[in-house]
PDB file of C-alpha atoms in Angstrom:
ATOM      1  CA  ASP A 617      64.975  31.844 119.769  1.00 83.00           C
ATOM      2  CA  ASN A 618      62.620  35.300 120.274  1.00 88.00           C
ATOM      3  CA  TYR A 619      64.928  37.407 117.901  1.00 93.00           C
ATOM      4  CA  ALA A 620      64.344  34.198 115.326  1.00 91.00           C
ATOM      5  CA  VAL A 621      60.545  34.675 115.886  1.00 92.00           C
ATOM      6  CA  GLY A 622      60.488  38.908 114.845  1.00 94.00           C
ATOM      7  CA  LYS A 623      62.349  37.582 112.077  1.00 95.00           C
ATOM      8  CA  LEU A 624      60.273  35.603 110.763  1.00 93.00           C
ATOM      9  CA  ALA A 625      57.009  37.596 111.601  1.00 94.00           C
ATOM     10  CA  ALA A 626      58.857  40.493 109.900  1.00 96.00           C
ATOM     11  CA  LYS A 627      59.518  37.596 106.884  1.00 93.00           C
ATOM     12  CA  ALA A 628      55.745  36.588 106.254  1.00 93.00           C
ATOM     13  CA  LEU A 629      54.531  40.610 106.246  1.00 95.00           C
ATOM     14  CA  ASN A 630      57.318  41.115 104.044  1.00 94.00           C
ATOM     15  CA  ALA A 631      55.668  38.547 101.562  1.00 91.00           C
ATOM     16  CA  VAL A 632      52.352  39.480 101.928  1.00 92.00           C
ATOM     17  CA  ASN A 633      53.521  42.918 100.867  1.00 93.00           C
ATOM     18  CA  CYS A 634      52.849  45.127 104.020  1.00 95.00           C
ATOM     19  CA  ARG A 635      54.535  48.346 104.178  1.00 96.00           C
ATOM     20  CA  ARG A 636      53.026  50.157 107.263  1.00 97.00           C
ATOM     21  CA  VAL A 637      53.084  47.977 110.491  1.00 97.00           C
ATOM     22  CA  ILE A 638      52.456  48.445 114.271  1.00 96.00           C
ATOM     23  CA  VAL A 639      53.936  45.874 116.222  1.00 96.00           C
ATOM     24  CA  ILE A 640      51.411  45.582 119.808  1.00 93.00           C
ATOM     25  CA  GLY A 641      52.626  43.690 123.197  1.00 88.00           C
ATOM     26  CA  VAL A 642      55.941  44.447 123.996  1.00 88.00           C
ATOM     27  CA  LEU A 643      56.230  45.033 127.195  1.00 84.00           C
ATOM     28  CA  GLU A 644      59.122  47.358 128.031  1.00 86.00           C
ATOM     29  CA  GLY A 645      61.711  45.880 129.792  1.00 87.00           C
ATOM     30  CA  HIS A 646      60.794  42.334 129.330  1.00 88.00           C
ATOM     31  CA  VAL A 647      64.032  40.673 127.268  1.00 91.00           C
ATOM     32  CA  ILE A 648      61.840  38.118 126.116  1.00 88.00           C
ATOM     33  CA  MET A 649      59.509  40.733 123.654  1.00 90.00           C
ATOM     34  CA  GLU A 650      61.998  43.407 123.641  1.00 93.00           C
ATOM     35  CA  LYS A 651      63.897  40.940 121.604  1.00 94.00           C
ATOM     36  CA  ARG A 652      61.518  39.460 118.969  1.00 93.00           C
ATOM     37  CA  LEU A 653      61.070  43.431 118.560  1.00 95.00           C
ATOM     38  CA  ILE A 654      64.545  43.458 117.912  1.00 95.00           C
ATOM     39  CA  GLY A 655      64.527  40.647 115.003  1.00 96.00           C
ATOM     40  CA  PHE A 656      61.173  41.920 113.427  1.00 96.00           C
ATOM     41  CA  ARG A 657      62.864  45.846 113.490  1.00 96.00           C
ATOM     42  CA  ARG A 658      66.067  44.433 111.755  1.00 96.00           C
ATOM     43  CA  GLU A 659      63.860  42.364 108.971  1.00 96.00           C
ATOM     44  CA  PHE A 660      61.266  44.072 108.217  1.00 96.00           C
ATOM     45  CA  LYS A 661      61.105  46.392 104.991  1.00 95.00           C
ATOM     46  CA  GLY A 662      58.431  49.183 105.901  1.00 96.00           C
ATOM     47  CA  GLU A 663      57.749  51.282 108.492  1.00 96.00           C
ATOM     48  CA  ILE A 664      56.573  50.253 112.121  1.00 96.00           C
ATOM     49  CA  ARG A 665      55.194  51.584 114.553  1.00 95.00           C
ATOM     50  CA  ASN A 666      55.885  50.632 118.323  1.00 92.00           C
ATOM     51  CA  GLU A 667      54.406  51.958 121.336  1.00 82.00           C
ATOM     52  CA  PRO A 668      55.476  49.801 124.325  1.00 82.00           C
ATOM     53  CA  ARG A 669      53.628  48.806 126.958  1.00 84.00           C
ATOM     54  CA  ILE A 670      54.639  49.965 130.569  1.00 81.00           C
ATOM     55  CA  PRO A 671      54.876  47.852 133.436  1.00 78.00           C
ATOM     56  CA  GLY A 672      51.688  48.083 135.572  1.00 79.00           C
ATOM     57  CA  GLU A 673      49.566  49.719 133.472  1.00 79.00           C
ATOM     58  CA  ASN A 674      46.095  48.763 132.252  1.00 82.00           C
ATOM     59  CA  TYR A 675      47.589  47.748 128.391  1.00 85.00           C
ATOM     60  CA  TYR A 676      44.040  45.730 127.766  1.00 84.00           C
ATOM     61  CA  ILE A 677      42.167  48.984 126.426  1.00 88.00           C
ATOM     62  CA  ARG A 678      44.870  51.086 124.712  1.00 89.00           C
ATOM     63  CA  ASP A 679      46.408  48.041 122.691  1.00 91.00           C
ATOM     64  CA  ILE A 680      42.792  47.446 121.569  1.00 91.00           C
ATOM     65  CA  LEU A 681      42.095  51.018 120.379  1.00 91.00           C
ATOM     66  CA  MET A 682      45.824  51.648 119.223  1.00 93.00           C
ATOM     67  CA  LEU A 683      45.141  48.594 116.012  1.00 93.00           C
ATOM     68  CA  GLU A 684      41.932  50.015 115.716  1.00 94.00           C
ATOM     69  CA  GLN A 685      43.740  53.336 114.884  1.00 95.00           C
ATOM     70  CA  ALA A 686      46.906  52.140 112.896  1.00 95.00           C
ATOM     71  CA  TRP A 687      43.899  50.621 110.624  1.00 95.00           C
ATOM     72  CA  LYS A 688      42.541  53.877 110.349  1.00 95.00           C
ATOM     73  CA  GLU A 689      45.230  55.764 109.412  1.00 96.00           C
ATOM     74  CA  GLY A 690      45.964  52.905 106.892  1.00 96.00           C
ATOM     75  CA  PHE A 691      48.470  50.920 108.625  1.00 96.00           C
ATOM     76  CA  ASP A 692      48.094  47.426 106.636  1.00 95.00           C
ATOM     77  CA  GLY A 693      49.173  44.606 109.510  1.00 95.00           C
ATOM     78  CA  ALA A 694      50.445  44.014 112.653  1.00 95.00           C
ATOM     79  CA  PHE A 695      52.964  41.368 114.840  1.00 95.00           C
ATOM     80  CA  ILE A 696      51.190  41.391 117.986  1.00 92.00           C
ATOM     81  CA  VAL A 697      53.858  39.750 120.518  1.00 90.00           C
ATOM     82  CA  THR A 698      51.718  37.456 122.231  1.00 86.00           C
ATOM     83  CA  ASP A 699      48.555  36.123 121.500  1.00 83.00           C
ATOM     84  CA  GLU A 700      47.000  37.233 124.792  1.00 82.00           C
ATOM     85  CA  TYR A 701      43.216  37.758 124.503  1.00 84.00           C
ATOM     86  CA  ALA A 702      44.029  38.016 120.371  1.00 88.00           C
ATOM     87  CA  PRO A 703      40.150  37.481 120.139  1.00 88.00           C
ATOM     88  CA  GLN A 704      39.075  40.713 121.773  1.00 90.00           C
ATOM     89  CA  LEU A 705      41.940  42.517 119.931  1.00 89.00           C
ATOM     90  CA  ILE A 706      41.250  41.691 116.737  1.00 91.00           C
ATOM     91  CA  SER A 707      37.204  42.536 117.377  1.00 91.00           C
ATOM     92  CA  PRO A 708      37.252  45.728 115.722  1.00 92.00           C
ATOM     93  CA  LEU A 709      38.999  44.705 112.699  1.00 92.00           C
ATOM     94  CA  THR A 710      36.741  41.205 112.367  1.00 91.00           C
ATOM     95  CA  GLN A 711      33.459  43.373 112.691  1.00 91.00           C
ATOM     96  CA  VAL A 712      34.012  45.541 109.471  1.00 92.00           C
ATOM     97  CA  ASN A 713      35.760  42.400 107.897  1.00 91.00           C
ATOM     98  CA  ALA A 714      39.216  44.434 107.552  1.00 91.00           C
ATOM     99  CA  ILE A 715      41.114  40.759 108.092  1.00 91.00           C
ATOM    100  CA  PRO A 716      43.101  39.793 106.166  1.00 88.00           C
ATOM    101  CA  ARG A 717      41.722  42.029 102.924  1.00 87.00           C
ATOM    102  CA  GLU A 718      42.627  45.215 104.109  1.00 91.00           C
ATOM    103  CA  PHE A 719      44.858  44.231 107.408  1.00 93.00           C
ATOM    104  CA  LYS A 720      47.557  41.135 107.734  1.00 93.00           C
ATOM    105  CA  ILE A 721      48.558  39.663 111.027  1.00 93.00           C
ATOM    106  CA  ILE A 722      50.516  37.454 112.586  1.00 92.00           C
ATOM    107  CA  THR A 723      51.043  36.915 116.236  1.00 90.00           C
ATOM    108  CA  PHE A 724      53.368  34.757 119.250  1.00 88.00           C
ATOM    109  CA  ASN A 725      51.185  31.564 119.847  1.00 79.00           C
ATOM    110  CA  GLY A 726      51.927  31.707 123.553  1.00 65.00           C
ATOM    111  CA  SER A 727      47.982  31.171 125.167  1.00 60.00           C
ATOM    112  CA  GLY A 728      46.845  29.526 121.722  1.00 74.00           C
ATOM    113  CA  ASP A 729      43.599  32.463 121.819  1.00 78.00           C
ATOM    114  CA  GLY A 730      45.386  33.314 118.077  1.00 80.00           C
ATOM    115  CA  MET A 731      43.496  29.997 117.202  1.00 77.00           C
ATOM    116  CA  SER A 732      40.680  30.979 118.612  1.00 80.00           C
ATOM    117  CA  CYS A 733      39.972  34.138 116.269  1.00 83.00           C
ATOM    118  CA  ASN A 734      37.742  34.598 112.955  1.00 84.00           C
ATOM    119  CA  PRO A 735      39.699  34.306 111.112  1.00 85.00           C
ATOM    120  CA  PRO A 736      42.015  31.862 113.062  1.00 84.00           C
ATOM    121  CA  LEU A 737      45.232  34.087 113.631  1.00 87.00           C
ATOM    122  CA  THR A 738      48.799  33.392 111.369  1.00 86.00           C
ATOM    123  CA  SER A 739      51.051  32.522 114.343  1.00 85.00           C
ATOM    124  CA  ILE A 740      54.497  31.658 115.412  1.00 88.00           C
ATOM    125  CA  SER A 741      55.668  29.285 117.604  1.00 82.00           C
ATOM    126  CA  HIS A 742      58.483  27.107 118.917  1.00 71.00           C
ATOM    127  CA  GLY A 743      56.337  24.338 119.105  1.00 65.00           C
ATOM    128  CA  THR A 744      55.503  21.890 121.891  1.00 64.00           C
ATOM    129  CA  GLU A 745      56.991  18.710 119.880  1.00 67.00           C
ATOM    130  CA  HIS A 746      60.384  20.623 118.860  1.00 64.00           C
ATOM    131  CA  VAL A 747      60.862  22.320 122.569  1.00 67.00           C
ATOM    132  CA  VAL A 748      60.375  18.387 123.692  1.00 73.00           C
ATOM    133  CA  GLU A 749      62.406  17.060 121.102  1.00 76.00           C
ATOM    134  CA  ASN A 750      65.096  19.351 122.236  1.00 70.00           C
ATOM    135  CA  ILE A 751      65.108  18.421 125.817  1.00 73.00           C
ATOM    136  CA  LEU A 752      65.256  14.712 125.141  1.00 79.00           C
ATOM    137  CA  ASP A 753      68.374  15.607 122.609  1.00 76.00           C
ATOM    138  CA  LEU A 754      69.899  17.355 126.115  1.00 74.00           C
ATOM    139  CA  LEU A 755      69.229  14.934 128.165  1.00 75.00           C
ATOM    140  CA  LYS A 756      70.479  12.001 126.131  1.00 77.00           C
ATOM    141  CA  GLU A 757      73.786  14.274 125.703  1.00 74.00           C
ATOM    142  CA  ILE A 758      73.806  14.848 129.812  1.00 73.00           C
ATOM    143  CA  SER A 759      73.794  10.969 130.592  1.00 74.00           C
ATOM    144  CA  ARG A 760      76.422  10.284 128.186  1.00 72.00           C
ATOM    145  CA  TYR A 761      78.936  13.305 128.460  1.00 68.00           C
ATOM    146  CA  GLY A 762      77.995  14.171 132.435  1.00 65.00           C
ATOM    147  CA  HIS A 763      77.364  16.950 133.562  1.00 63.00           C
ATOM    148  CA  GLY A 764      79.545  20.144 132.256  1.00 59.00           C
ATOM    149  CA  ALA A 765      79.314  23.534 131.188  1.00 59.00           C
ATOM    150  CA  ARG A 766      75.753  25.232 131.542  1.00 62.00           C
ATOM    151  CA  ILE A 767      73.992  24.271 127.899  1.00 64.00           C
ATOM    152  CA  ARG A 768      71.687  27.184 126.032  1.00 64.00           C
ATOM    153  CA  LYS A 769      70.259  25.711 123.391  1.00 64.00           C
ATOM    154  CA  LEU A 770      67.846  28.608 121.097  1.00 67.00           C
ATOM    155  CA  ILE A 771      65.030  26.400 119.340  1.00 68.00           C
ATOM    156  CA  LYS A 772      64.083  27.417 115.739  1.00 75.00           C
ATOM    157  CA  PRO A 773      60.107  28.935 115.623  1.00 76.00           C
ATOM    158  CA  HIS A 774      58.034  27.648 113.362  1.00 72.00           C
ATOM    159  CA  ILE A 775      54.715  29.336 111.350  1.00 77.00           C
ATOM    160  CA  TYR A 776      51.750  27.782 111.258  1.00 72.00           C
ATOM    161  CA  LEU A 777      49.604  30.030 108.395  1.00 73.00           C
ATOM    162  CA  ASN A 778      45.901  30.262 108.976  1.00 75.00           C
ATOM    163  CA  LYS A 779      43.585  33.021 107.521  1.00 76.00           C
ATOM    164  CA  SER A 780      45.263  36.146 108.939  1.00 79.00           C
ATOM    165  CA  LEU A 781      47.789  36.885 106.011  1.00 77.00           C
ATOM    166  CA  GLY A 782      45.481  36.166 103.086  1.00 74.00           C
ATOM    167  CA  GLU A 783      44.551  32.863 101.356  1.00 65.00           C
ATOM    168  CA  ASN A 784      48.230  32.670  99.545  1.00 57.00           C
ATOM    169  CA  GLU A 785      50.908  31.251 101.330  1.00 53.00           C
ATOM    170  CA  PRO A 786      54.230  33.784 101.570  1.00 52.00           C
ATOM    171  CA  CYS A 787      57.011  32.246 100.047  1.00 51.00           C
ATOM    172  CA  ASP A 788      60.512  31.431 101.273  1.00 55.00           C
ATOM    173  CA  LEU A 789      60.357  32.066 105.431  1.00 60.00           C
ATOM    174  CA  SER A 790      63.291  29.788 105.806  1.00 62.00           C
ATOM    175  CA  LEU A 791      65.257  31.542 108.622  1.00 58.00           C
ATOM    176  CA  ASP A 792      69.352  32.652 107.519  1.00 61.00           C
TER     177      ASP A 792
END
């Protein structure tokens, strides 16, 4: 449930009192990433800056510069919709020890790169174990009742708290 990913990211940043957040990594026309952005927009209480990636664009350097510029302009957080190349993306902020003291970051754990950052990034994931559990439940259901209508199952995301939101765990991160 990628909409819920965005909502959960917003709840976490709200809980650590972020007021101005940049969203990095939304590829224009990419339905999954756009759902994350919609969920985030619906839940986040402060200012949001988002400049979507354009298909075919070399976004790597642009994203690094946008994140650093947002920090310089007084933004206090970021939702990175995928942790692809996260260590390089956040390196200007880690060099000045801005994370998590001045700048909080939450990401979606797609490639696992966020876990290798210093500090490790707090991330949201559908969790392999939850995906496997749901697949097994669906296979049991199909084997019992046969193949019928198309089955669509939303898998609730989970948050993995690390150091990029600070030392205190945000409270009430349940999804309604």
